[in-house]
Amino acid sequence: AQSVTQLGSHVSVSEGALVLLRCNYSSSVPPYLFWYVQYPNQGLQLLLKYTSAATLVKGINGFEAEFKKSETSFHLTKPSAHMSDAAEYFCAVSGGSNYKLTFGKGTLLTVNP
Amino acid sequence: DGGITQSPKYLFRKEGQNVTLSCEQNLNHDAMYWYRQDPGQGLRLIYYSQIVNDFQKGDIAEGYSVSREKKESFPLTVTSAQKNPTAFYLCASSIGAGGNQPQHFGDGTRLSIL
């Protein structure tokens, strides 16, 4: 069984501030972890993925995430927020050969000027 | 450019009517998926298909049906048995069905009830 918890359904930051979006997972097998971004009325776009290589994963648009097994976490960060980062972000987990991708409920990021 | 095309972007259904949502991909991916998205609930898996002529139910398959006659196409029918069909529907594909394969998404179809 696998599950994802995203802490905070809505996060608001100022432009130029640090972005931190939290994701905790549970998985009965070594996990594969993903972050996706969704802009209004669009599909999901892959930001980055962890597939058991380096624990610090760099993605597109300046985002990165660190896999911490001891904390079962995969938080998403960006040093300096930009207005164009405003969107909904989803963390997802799968495991082993299991096709199933389990999504968190999403975090809406607002960036204030 | 390769990608996933969903059509139509907006769809309206009358009571008692079946409607079909189209999903076509030119990524040469073997696996395809249908998700339903409701506000604040994330994405829930309706059906998935690992190869042509084979598909499996996901977590919320009741009231939905699919077919996979061609590798490129995975249409979803929302039947009259689905009592609460209003939602945003997303189609996705991946190279294979292994857990380490990221899924690529279309731009979705928004279904509403008249």
Short mmCIF file of C-alpha atoms in Angstrom, two decimals:
data_model
loop_
_atom_site.label_atom_id
_atom_site.label_comp_id
_atom_site.label_asym_id
_atom_site.label_seq_id
_atom_site.Cartn_x
_atom_site.Cartn_y
_atom_site.Cartn_z
CA ALA A 1 0.00 0.00 0.00
CA GLN A 2 1.14 3.53 -0.63
CA SER A 3 -0.09 6.99 0.25
CA VAL A 4 0.92 10.63 0.05
CA THR A 5 0.22 13.51 2.41
CA GLN A 6 0.79 17.06 1.29
CA LEU A 7 0.89 19.39 4.28
CA GLY A 8 -0.95 22.61 3.53
CA SER A 9 -3.58 22.83 0.82
CA HIS A 10 -2.61 26.46 0.21
CA VAL A 11 0.78 28.15 0.54
CA SER A 12 1.30 31.85 -0.03
CA VAL A 13 4.72 33.47 -0.51
CA SER A 14 6.08 36.80 -1.64
CA GLU A 15 7.92 37.13 -4.92
CA GLY A 16 11.61 36.40 -4.29
CA ALA A 17 10.95 34.38 -1.12
CA LEU A 18 11.76 30.72 -0.53
CA VAL A 19 9.18 28.21 -1.70
CA LEU A 20 8.75 25.09 0.46
CA LEU A 21 6.01 22.59 -0.35
CA ARG A 22 5.83 19.57 1.93
CA CYS A 23 5.22 15.96 0.96
CA ASN A 24 5.31 12.86 3.15
CA TYR A 25 4.77 9.40 1.79
CA SER A 26 4.27 5.85 2.90
CA SER A 27 5.19 2.83 0.83
CA SER A 28 5.70 -0.84 1.58
CA VAL A 29 8.46 -1.03 -1.05
CA PRO A 30 11.26 1.40 -1.99
CA PRO A 31 9.40 4.33 -3.49
CA TYR A 32 9.63 6.28 -6.67
CA LEU A 33 8.55 9.88 -6.06
CA PHE A 34 7.38 12.60 -8.40
CA TRP A 35 6.37 16.24 -8.27
CA TYR A 36 3.99 17.62 -10.88
CA VAL A 37 2.73 21.15 -11.50
CA GLN A 38 -0.70 22.06 -12.86
CA TYR A 39 -1.68 25.47 -14.25
CA PRO A 40 -5.38 26.36 -14.43
CA ASN A 41 -7.39 24.23 -16.87
CA GLN A 42 -4.32 22.34 -18.00
CA GLY A 43 -2.85 18.89 -17.48
CA LEU A 44 -0.01 17.99 -15.15
CA GLN A 45 3.59 18.67 -16.07
CA LEU A 46 6.44 16.69 -14.54
CA LEU A 47 8.75 18.88 -12.43
CA LEU A 48 11.14 16.20 -11.17
CA LYS A 49 11.40 12.57 -10.11
CA TYR A 50 13.30 10.44 -7.62
CA THR A 51 14.06 6.92 -8.80
CA SER A 52 16.68 5.76 -6.25
CA ALA A 53 19.72 7.57 -7.64
CA ALA A 54 20.82 10.86 -6.03
CA THR A 55 18.71 11.90 -3.05
CA LEU A 56 18.79 15.56 -4.08
CA VAL A 57 16.90 15.87 -7.32
CA LYS A 58 16.94 18.94 -9.53
CA GLY A 59 14.02 19.66 -11.79
CA ILE A 60 12.77 22.25 -14.21
CA ASN A 61 12.13 25.93 -13.47
CA GLY A 62 14.66 26.01 -10.61
CA PHE A 63 12.85 23.53 -8.38
CA GLU A 64 14.54 20.76 -6.43
CA ALA A 65 13.51 18.12 -3.92
CA GLU A 66 15.36 16.01 -1.38
CA PHE A 67 14.47 12.41 -0.61
CA LYS A 68 14.80 11.70 3.12
CA LYS A 69 14.12 8.06 3.88
CA SER A 70 14.31 8.48 7.65
CA GLU A 71 11.63 11.16 7.55
CA THR A 72 9.66 9.58 4.66
CA SER A 73 9.65 13.01 3.06
CA PHE A 74 10.18 14.49 -0.38
CA HIS A 75 9.73 18.25 0.07
CA LEU A 76 9.87 20.58 -2.94
CA THR A 77 11.86 23.82 -2.73
CA LYS A 78 12.80 26.81 -4.84
CA PRO A 79 15.13 29.52 -3.48
CA SER A 80 13.31 32.47 -5.01
CA ALA A 81 9.65 32.48 -6.04
CA HIS A 82 8.53 34.03 -9.30
CA MET A 83 5.03 35.13 -10.20
CA SER A 84 4.93 32.43 -12.89
CA ASP A 85 5.31 29.74 -10.18
CA ALA A 86 1.72 30.30 -9.06
CA ALA A 87 -0.01 26.97 -9.73
CA GLU A 88 -1.11 23.77 -8.01
CA TYR A 89 1.57 21.24 -7.14
CA PHE A 90 1.08 17.52 -6.70
CA CYS A 91 3.34 14.98 -5.07
CA ALA A 92 2.96 11.34 -6.19
CA VAL A 93 4.41 7.96 -5.21
CA SER A 94 4.73 4.58 -6.85
CA GLY A 95 6.72 1.52 -5.89
CA GLY A 96 8.67 -1.28 -7.54
CA SER A 97 7.04 -2.64 -10.64
CA ASN A 98 3.66 -1.34 -9.51
CA TYR A 99 2.26 0.92 -12.20
CA LYS A 100 -0.02 2.70 -9.78
CA LEU A 101 0.78 6.35 -9.16
CA THR A 102 -0.84 7.62 -5.96
CA PHE A 103 -1.29 11.38 -5.79
CA GLY A 104 -1.53 13.76 -2.88
CA LYS A 105 -4.42 16.19 -2.77
CA GLY A 106 -2.32 19.05 -4.03
CA THR A 107 -0.97 22.36 -2.72
CA LEU A 108 -2.02 25.62 -4.32
CA LEU A 109 0.88 28.06 -4.42
CA THR A 110 0.11 31.76 -4.52
CA VAL A 111 2.90 34.27 -5.20
CA ASN A 112 2.30 37.83 -4.03
CA PRO A 113 4.03 40.80 -5.68
CA ASP B 1 5.93 17.55 -31.29
CA GLY B 2 4.89 14.38 -29.51
CA GLY B 3 2.21 14.54 -26.93
CA ILE B 4 -1.23 13.59 -25.72
CA THR B 5 -4.34 15.15 -27.25
CA GLN B 6 -7.63 15.14 -25.40
CA SER B 7 -10.84 16.26 -26.99
CA PRO B 8 -13.12 18.00 -26.57
CA LYS B 9 -11.83 20.49 -24.01
CA TYR B 10 -15.35 21.08 -22.68
CA LEU B 11 -18.25 18.63 -22.82
CA PHE B 12 -21.81 18.77 -21.61
CA ARG B 13 -23.95 15.76 -20.81
CA LYS B 14 -27.69 15.48 -20.51
CA GLU B 15 -29.29 13.21 -17.94
CA GLY B 16 -29.31 9.58 -19.10
CA GLN B 17 -26.79 10.17 -21.86
CA ASN B 18 -23.50 8.41 -22.48
CA VAL B 19 -20.58 10.55 -23.59
CA THR B 20 -17.15 9.59 -24.88
CA LEU B 21 -13.93 11.45 -24.18
CA SER B 22 -11.12 11.07 -26.68
CA CYS B 23 -7.44 10.52 -25.84
CA GLU B 24 -4.77 10.10 -28.52
CA GLN B 25 -1.00 9.92 -28.02
CA ASN B 26 1.87 9.94 -30.51
CA LEU B 27 4.61 9.19 -27.97
CA ASN B 28 4.67 5.47 -28.82
CA HIS B 29 3.89 4.71 -25.18
CA ASP B 30 2.57 1.31 -24.21
CA ALA B 31 0.66 2.29 -21.06
CA MET B 32 -2.27 4.70 -20.86
CA TYR B 33 -4.40 5.92 -17.96
CA TRP B 34 -7.58 7.84 -17.18
CA TYR B 35 -7.90 9.97 -14.06
CA ARG B 36 -10.70 11.99 -12.56
CA GLN B 37 -9.87 15.25 -10.77
CA ASP B 38 -12.23 16.92 -8.32
CA PRO B 39 -11.34 20.09 -6.38
CA GLY B 40 -9.29 19.32 -3.29
CA GLN B 41 -9.18 15.58 -3.96
CA GLY B 42 -6.13 15.13 -6.15
CA LEU B 43 -6.30 12.62 -9.00
CA ARG B 44 -8.10 9.30 -8.80
CA LEU B 45 -7.45 6.47 -11.24
CA ILE B 46 -10.43 5.29 -13.31
CA TYR B 47 -8.88 2.76 -15.74
CA TYR B 48 -5.48 1.88 -17.08
CA SER B 49 -4.12 -0.14 -19.98
CA GLN B 50 -0.66 -1.63 -20.24
CA ILE B 51 -0.98 -2.96 -23.80
CA VAL B 52 -3.40 -2.97 -26.70
CA ASN B 53 -6.61 -4.96 -26.14
CA ASP B 54 -6.05 -5.10 -22.40
CA PHE B 55 -7.21 -2.77 -19.63
CA GLN B 56 -7.83 -2.91 -15.89
CA LYS B 57 -10.11 -1.11 -13.46
CA GLY B 58 -8.65 1.52 -11.23
CA ASP B 59 -10.02 2.83 -7.94
CA ILE B 60 -13.23 4.42 -9.25
CA ALA B 61 -14.24 2.48 -12.39
CA GLU B 62 -17.97 2.24 -11.67
CA GLY B 63 -20.02 4.08 -14.30
CA TYR B 64 -17.13 4.26 -16.77
CA SER B 65 -15.94 2.08 -19.66
CA VAL B 66 -12.88 2.10 -21.93
CA SER B 67 -11.43 0.38 -24.97
CA ARG B 68 -7.87 0.01 -26.26
CA GLU B 69 -8.07 -1.15 -29.87
CA LYS B 70 -5.03 0.85 -31.01
CA LYS B 71 -1.82 1.71 -29.21
CA GLU B 72 -2.39 5.41 -29.82
CA SER B 73 -5.96 5.65 -28.58
CA PHE B 74 -7.69 5.10 -25.23
CA PRO B 75 -11.23 6.57 -25.25
CA LEU B 76 -13.28 6.84 -22.04
CA THR B 77 -17.06 6.54 -22.00
CA VAL B 78 -18.93 8.10 -19.12
CA THR B 79 -22.17 6.15 -18.90
CA SER B 80 -25.53 7.15 -17.48
CA ALA B 81 -24.69 4.90 -14.52
CA GLN B 82 -22.15 7.46 -13.33
CA LYS B 83 -24.36 9.62 -11.12
CA ASN B 84 -21.89 12.39 -10.45
CA PRO B 85 -19.90 12.82 -13.66
CA THR B 86 -19.09 16.51 -13.33
CA ALA B 87 -15.28 16.66 -13.08
CA PHE B 88 -12.05 17.33 -14.91
CA TYR B 89 -10.82 14.21 -16.72
CA LEU B 90 -7.16 13.67 -17.46
CA CYS B 91 -5.57 11.11 -19.76
CA ALA B 92 -1.94 10.08 -19.30
CA SER B 93 0.59 7.73 -20.83
CA SER B 94 3.95 6.22 -19.93
CA ILE B 95 6.59 4.25 -21.79
CA GLY B 96 5.84 1.18 -19.70
CA ALA B 97 3.83 0.42 -16.63
CA GLY B 98 6.77 0.16 -14.23
CA GLY B 99 6.71 2.33 -11.14
CA ASN B 100 9.74 4.38 -12.17
CA GLN B 101 8.19 5.56 -15.41
CA PRO B 102 6.82 9.11 -15.23
CA GLN B 103 3.40 9.68 -16.68
CA HIS B 104 2.77 12.34 -19.29
CA PHE B 105 -0.58 14.14 -19.27
CA GLY B 106 -2.97 15.67 -21.76
CA ASP B 107 -4.68 19.02 -21.14
CA GLY B 108 -7.89 17.45 -19.91
CA THR B 109 -11.61 17.49 -20.67
CA ARG B 110 -14.03 19.28 -18.39
CA LEU B 111 -17.38 17.49 -18.23
CA SER B 112 -20.50 19.21 -16.95
CA ILE B 113 -24.13 18.19 -16.58
CA LEU B 114 -26.83 20.19 -18.34
#
